[in-house]
Each structure stands twice: as C-alpha cells, then as structure tokens.
Short mmCIF file of C-alpha atoms in Angstrom, two decimals:
data_model
loop_
_atom_site.label_atom_id
_atom_site.label_comp_id
_atom_site.label_asym_id
_atom_site.label_seq_id
_atom_site.Cartn_x
_atom_site.Cartn_y
_atom_site.Cartn_z
CA UNK A 1 11.28 70.55 -9.88
CA UNK A 2 11.75 69.22 -13.39
CA UNK A 3 13.49 66.35 -15.18
CA UNK A 4 14.03 65.54 -18.86
CA UNK A 5 13.92 61.98 -20.20
CA UNK A 6 17.12 60.47 -21.67
CA UNK A 7 15.71 60.63 -25.22
CA UNK A 8 14.79 64.30 -24.75
CA UNK A 9 11.15 63.78 -25.74
CA UNK A 10 9.49 63.98 -22.31
CA UNK A 11 9.69 66.37 -19.40
CA UNK A 12 8.40 65.90 -15.85
CA UNK A 13 7.39 69.00 -13.88
CA UNK A 14 6.24 69.21 -10.25
CA UNK A 15 4.56 72.16 -8.55
CA UNK A 16 4.76 70.48 -5.14
CA UNK A 17 1.26 68.99 -5.40
CA UNK A 18 1.02 67.41 -8.86
CA UNK A 19 3.68 65.83 -11.07
CA UNK A 20 2.95 66.18 -14.79
CA UNK A 21 4.76 64.33 -17.59
CA UNK A 22 4.51 66.12 -20.93
CA UNK A 23 5.65 65.61 -24.51
CA UNK A 24 8.29 68.25 -25.21
CA UNK A 25 7.68 68.66 -28.96
CA UNK A 26 3.88 68.31 -28.98
CA UNK A 27 3.41 70.27 -25.72
CA UNK A 28 0.78 67.80 -24.57
CA UNK A 29 0.19 66.18 -21.18
CA UNK A 30 0.96 62.45 -21.25
CA UNK A 31 0.10 61.56 -17.63
CA UNK A 32 -0.15 63.05 -14.15
CA UNK A 33 0.51 61.90 -10.60
CA UNK A 34 -1.58 63.93 -8.17
CA UNK A 35 0.66 63.81 -5.13
CA UNK A 36 3.70 65.62 -3.78
CA UNK A 37 7.10 64.13 -4.63
CA UNK A 38 10.54 64.85 -3.15
CA UNK A 39 12.56 64.09 -6.29
CA UNK A 40 12.26 62.12 -9.52
CA UNK A 41 14.37 60.57 -12.27
CA UNK A 42 13.55 59.04 -15.67
CA UNK A 43 14.89 55.62 -16.60
CA UNK A 44 15.91 54.56 -20.12
CA UNK A 45 12.32 53.52 -20.97
CA UNK A 46 10.84 56.93 -19.98
CA UNK A 47 9.35 55.55 -16.77
CA UNK A 48 9.49 58.23 -14.06
CA UNK A 49 10.85 57.12 -10.66
CA UNK A 50 9.57 59.27 -7.80
CA UNK A 51 10.55 59.58 -4.14
CA UNK A 52 7.39 60.05 -2.09
CA UNK A 53 6.98 62.18 1.09
CA UNK A 54 7.18 59.03 3.27
CA UNK A 55 10.51 58.00 1.69
CA UNK A 56 9.04 55.20 -0.46
CA UNK A 57 9.54 54.86 -4.21
CA UNK A 58 6.89 54.76 -6.93
CA UNK A 59 7.26 54.53 -10.70
CA UNK A 60 4.92 56.22 -13.15
CA UNK A 61 5.19 53.81 -16.07
CA UNK A 62 5.11 55.00 -19.68
CA UNK A 63 1.81 53.14 -20.11
CA UNK A 64 0.19 55.11 -17.28
CA UNK A 65 0.42 52.47 -14.54
CA UNK A 66 1.71 53.45 -11.09
CA UNK A 67 3.97 50.82 -9.49
CA UNK A 68 5.18 50.67 -5.88
CA UNK A 69 8.87 49.71 -5.63
CA UNK A 70 9.78 47.01 -3.09
CA UNK A 71 13.07 45.90 -1.52
CA UNK A 72 13.94 49.09 0.35
CA UNK A 73 13.70 47.39 3.77
CA UNK A 74 12.62 50.51 5.65
CA UNK A 75 15.01 52.92 3.94
CA UNK A 76 13.66 56.46 3.53
CA UNK A 77 14.77 57.74 0.12
CA UNK A 78 15.44 61.47 -0.32
CA UNK A 79 16.79 61.45 -3.87
CA UNK A 80 17.15 58.89 -6.64
CA UNK A 81 19.29 58.69 -9.79
CA UNK A 82 18.85 55.95 -12.40
CA UNK A 83 21.86 54.78 -14.39
CA UNK A 84 21.29 55.24 -18.16
CA UNK A 85 21.78 51.45 -18.46
CA UNK A 86 18.43 51.08 -16.65
CA UNK A 87 19.90 48.54 -14.22
CA UNK A 88 21.84 50.34 -11.49
CA UNK A 89 20.36 52.93 -9.13
CA UNK A 90 21.86 55.41 -6.67
CA UNK A 91 19.81 56.32 -3.58
CA UNK A 92 20.34 59.15 -1.13
CA UNK A 93 18.65 57.94 2.06
CA UNK A 94 17.84 59.53 5.43
CA UNK A 95 19.64 58.15 8.50
CA UNK A 96 20.18 59.30 12.09
CA UNK A 97 23.68 60.36 10.98
CA UNK A 98 22.40 62.40 8.05
CA UNK A 99 21.96 61.54 4.35
CA UNK A 100 23.94 58.53 3.14
CA UNK A 101 24.53 57.02 -0.28
CA UNK A 102 23.32 53.57 -1.27
CA UNK A 103 23.80 51.66 -4.54
CA UNK A 104 21.51 48.92 -5.78
CA UNK A 105 20.22 47.06 -8.82
CA UNK A 106 16.77 47.14 -10.41
CA UNK A 107 14.97 43.82 -10.87
CA UNK A 108 11.75 43.58 -12.88
CA UNK A 109 9.36 40.63 -12.80
CA UNK A 110 6.31 41.36 -14.91
CA UNK A 111 4.78 44.54 -13.51
CA UNK A 112 6.65 44.22 -10.18
CA UNK A 113 9.80 46.28 -9.53
CA UNK A 114 12.31 45.50 -6.77
CA UNK A 115 15.66 47.03 -5.82
CA UNK A 116 18.12 44.32 -4.84
CA UNK A 117 21.66 44.03 -3.48
CA UNK A 118 21.58 47.47 -1.87
CA UNK A 119 25.01 48.45 -0.54
CA UNK A 120 26.25 51.43 1.41
CA UNK A 121 29.10 53.43 -0.06
CA UNK A 122 31.50 53.23 2.86
CA UNK A 123 33.90 55.93 1.79
CA UNK A 124 33.09 59.09 3.77
CA UNK A 125 32.01 61.84 1.40
CA UNK A 126 30.65 64.25 3.99
CA UNK A 127 27.28 65.94 3.43
CA UNK A 128 25.95 64.93 0.02
CA UNK A 129 24.29 67.84 -1.78
CA UNK A 130 23.44 66.29 -5.15
CA UNK A 131 24.16 63.31 -7.41
CA UNK A 132 23.67 62.21 -11.01
CA UNK A 133 25.01 59.64 -13.47
CA UNK A 134 27.66 60.64 -15.98
CA UNK A 135 29.14 58.82 -18.95
CA UNK A 136 30.20 55.16 -18.78
CA UNK A 137 28.21 54.44 -15.60
CA UNK A 138 30.18 56.95 -13.55
CA UNK A 139 28.26 58.33 -10.59
CA UNK A 140 28.89 62.00 -9.88
CA UNK A 141 28.42 63.19 -6.29
CA UNK A 142 28.55 66.75 -5.02
CA UNK A 143 29.50 66.64 -1.33
CA UNK A 144 30.93 68.83 1.43
CA UNK A 145 33.23 67.60 4.21
CA UNK A 146 32.86 69.54 7.47
CA UNK A 147 33.22 73.26 6.72
CA UNK A 148 35.09 72.93 3.42
CA UNK A 149 33.80 73.95 0.00
CA UNK A 150 31.72 71.28 -1.82
CA UNK A 151 33.73 68.94 -4.05
CA UNK A 152 32.57 66.97 -7.07
CA UNK A 153 33.43 63.27 -6.72
CA UNK A 154 33.35 60.61 -9.42
CA UNK A 155 32.68 56.95 -8.66
CA UNK A 156 33.51 54.39 -11.34
CA UNK A 157 32.48 50.73 -11.33
CA UNK A 158 31.94 48.83 -8.10
CA UNK A 159 35.15 49.84 -6.31
CA UNK A 160 33.48 52.77 -4.51
CA UNK A 161 36.79 54.64 -4.55
CA UNK A 162 35.96 58.23 -5.57
CA UNK A 163 38.20 60.58 -7.46
CA UNK A 164 37.77 64.36 -7.28
CA UNK A 165 36.96 66.59 -10.24
CA UNK A 166 38.51 69.88 -9.21
CA UNK A 167 36.63 73.12 -9.83
CA UNK A 168 37.53 76.83 -9.64
CA UNK A 169 34.46 77.75 -7.60
CA UNK A 170 31.88 76.25 -5.25
CA UNK A 171 28.94 74.40 -6.81
CA UNK A 172 25.50 73.75 -5.31
CA UNK A 173 23.96 71.38 -7.87
CA UNK A 174 24.92 69.12 -10.78
CA UNK A 175 23.13 67.62 -13.76
CA UNK A 176 24.15 65.36 -16.64
CA UNK A 177 22.23 64.48 -19.81
CA UNK A 178 23.24 61.46 -21.95
CA UNK A 179 26.01 62.39 -24.36
CA UNK A 180 26.34 65.89 -22.88
CA UNK A 181 28.95 67.50 -20.59
CA UNK A 182 28.51 67.81 -16.84
CA UNK A 183 26.57 70.94 -15.89
CA UNK A 184 26.94 72.54 -12.47
CA UNK A 185 25.25 75.50 -10.80
CA UNK A 186 27.25 77.88 -8.63
CA UNK A 187 25.95 79.68 -5.54
CA UNK A 188 25.04 82.73 -7.66
CA UNK A 189 22.90 80.74 -10.09
CA UNK A 190 25.55 80.65 -12.84
CA UNK A 191 25.82 77.51 -14.98
CA UNK A 192 29.18 75.87 -15.75
CA UNK A 193 30.00 73.08 -18.21
CA UNK A 194 32.85 70.57 -17.77
CA UNK A 195 34.47 69.79 -21.13
CA UNK A 196 37.91 68.50 -22.09
CA UNK A 197 39.03 68.57 -18.46
CA UNK A 198 38.07 72.21 -17.91
CA UNK A 199 35.15 74.10 -16.38
CA UNK A 200 33.72 76.81 -18.63
CA UNK A 201 31.13 79.38 -17.65
CA UNK A 202 28.10 79.38 -19.96
CA UNK A 203 26.08 82.42 -20.95
CA UNK A 204 22.91 80.38 -20.42
CA UNK A 205 22.36 81.75 -16.93
CA UNK A 206 23.29 85.38 -17.51
CA UNK A 207 20.85 87.60 -15.64
CA UNK A 208 18.91 84.63 -14.24
CA UNK A 209 19.00 82.39 -11.21
CA UNK A 210 17.91 78.77 -11.51
CA UNK A 211 16.12 77.54 -8.39
CA UNK A 212 15.37 73.90 -9.27
#
C-alpha cells in the first residue's frame, strides 16, 4: 500500500508489517509505525491516518507522535478518506450487512482527536469497492449493486444524493490528488483519467499491472 501527501512532499508505504513515511525529494525516512495497517490517508497537515487491524484509528502526527482517535463508538473501520479541507472524513466500516459508508467531522482539542457527528449514508450504493475525495469536497465512491458492473458515484455537500459518473469500462479502484483529474484502474491494470467530462486511457500503465 502507498499514499502521497496532498503537498506531494511525503509518501507513506506499507509492507504489511511496517508503515514508513518518507520525504519524496530527499529520499529519507521521516518516521515509522511498526505495525500492520489496513489502509491510510494523509490529511492537509501531512498527518497520516491509519486503520488498524482491530478497526480502530490512529494518527501518525507530523511531529512523530502517535495519537489514538476516539468517538468511533465501536465502529470497525476498513478504509478512511480525509477531505482536503482537513475537517470532514469518510469511513468505510464493517457491519453484519457488509461494508457501509459513514461521514463525520474531525475535532481536535490539543493533542486529542475525536470524530464527531458520524452519520450513515442512507442511499443504497451496493458493495463499496473504493472511495476518495475529489474537488470541491465531492466524495467519489466506486460501488457495485448486485451483479452489475461497478459505478462511480459522486456525493456533493450534505445531501447524500449521489450522481453517477458514467464510464466506458469497469473500474476496480479510484484515486484523486488535489488539483488533478480522477484516476481509475480497470480490471486489467490500465489507468484512466477523467478530464473535461471524458475518460481517457493513459499510457502510464502500458505493460504493467498496479496491485495497490
């Protein structure tokens, strides 16, 4: 697994046992977390949010501190995505009915971090495969309903009424960097970019398959 900070200066890499945060330009290790993580996401201050094997959340702060996140009320988090505004968070959580989407807000009090006002997105999106934040606080969700092909949904604001971004093929993963177009991976490992209302295949993935 890997993740790049919003400013592009740091990269987090996990080998399944240790998560390492490095400086991209200087190629130097900044800090390490010696435990397995399920997923991670940088916030706007280059703090790395991590979902732990037990479903809890921890944050590796830019200053090296490790902070346990409170307010989850027993929720087991599978995947996390931090809004570029550093305030809103999307959580994919485990339930008896399968993964479900939750939205909440980050509250900081000194060194303590809490997620408050967690709400379930009631609109049925089917099986959620991936999620990330796009421009203007739009949450992008890749989901499959029953046996249909996965669709890319876009949630704007607090209405929780998704619109669909149509695509010519089936995608398995999405990723968005600040100020950049939506990138999506197809089932053959090809990378597509969404620009000006159209999906365009990129030569980035020619001859290669991206696993994670």
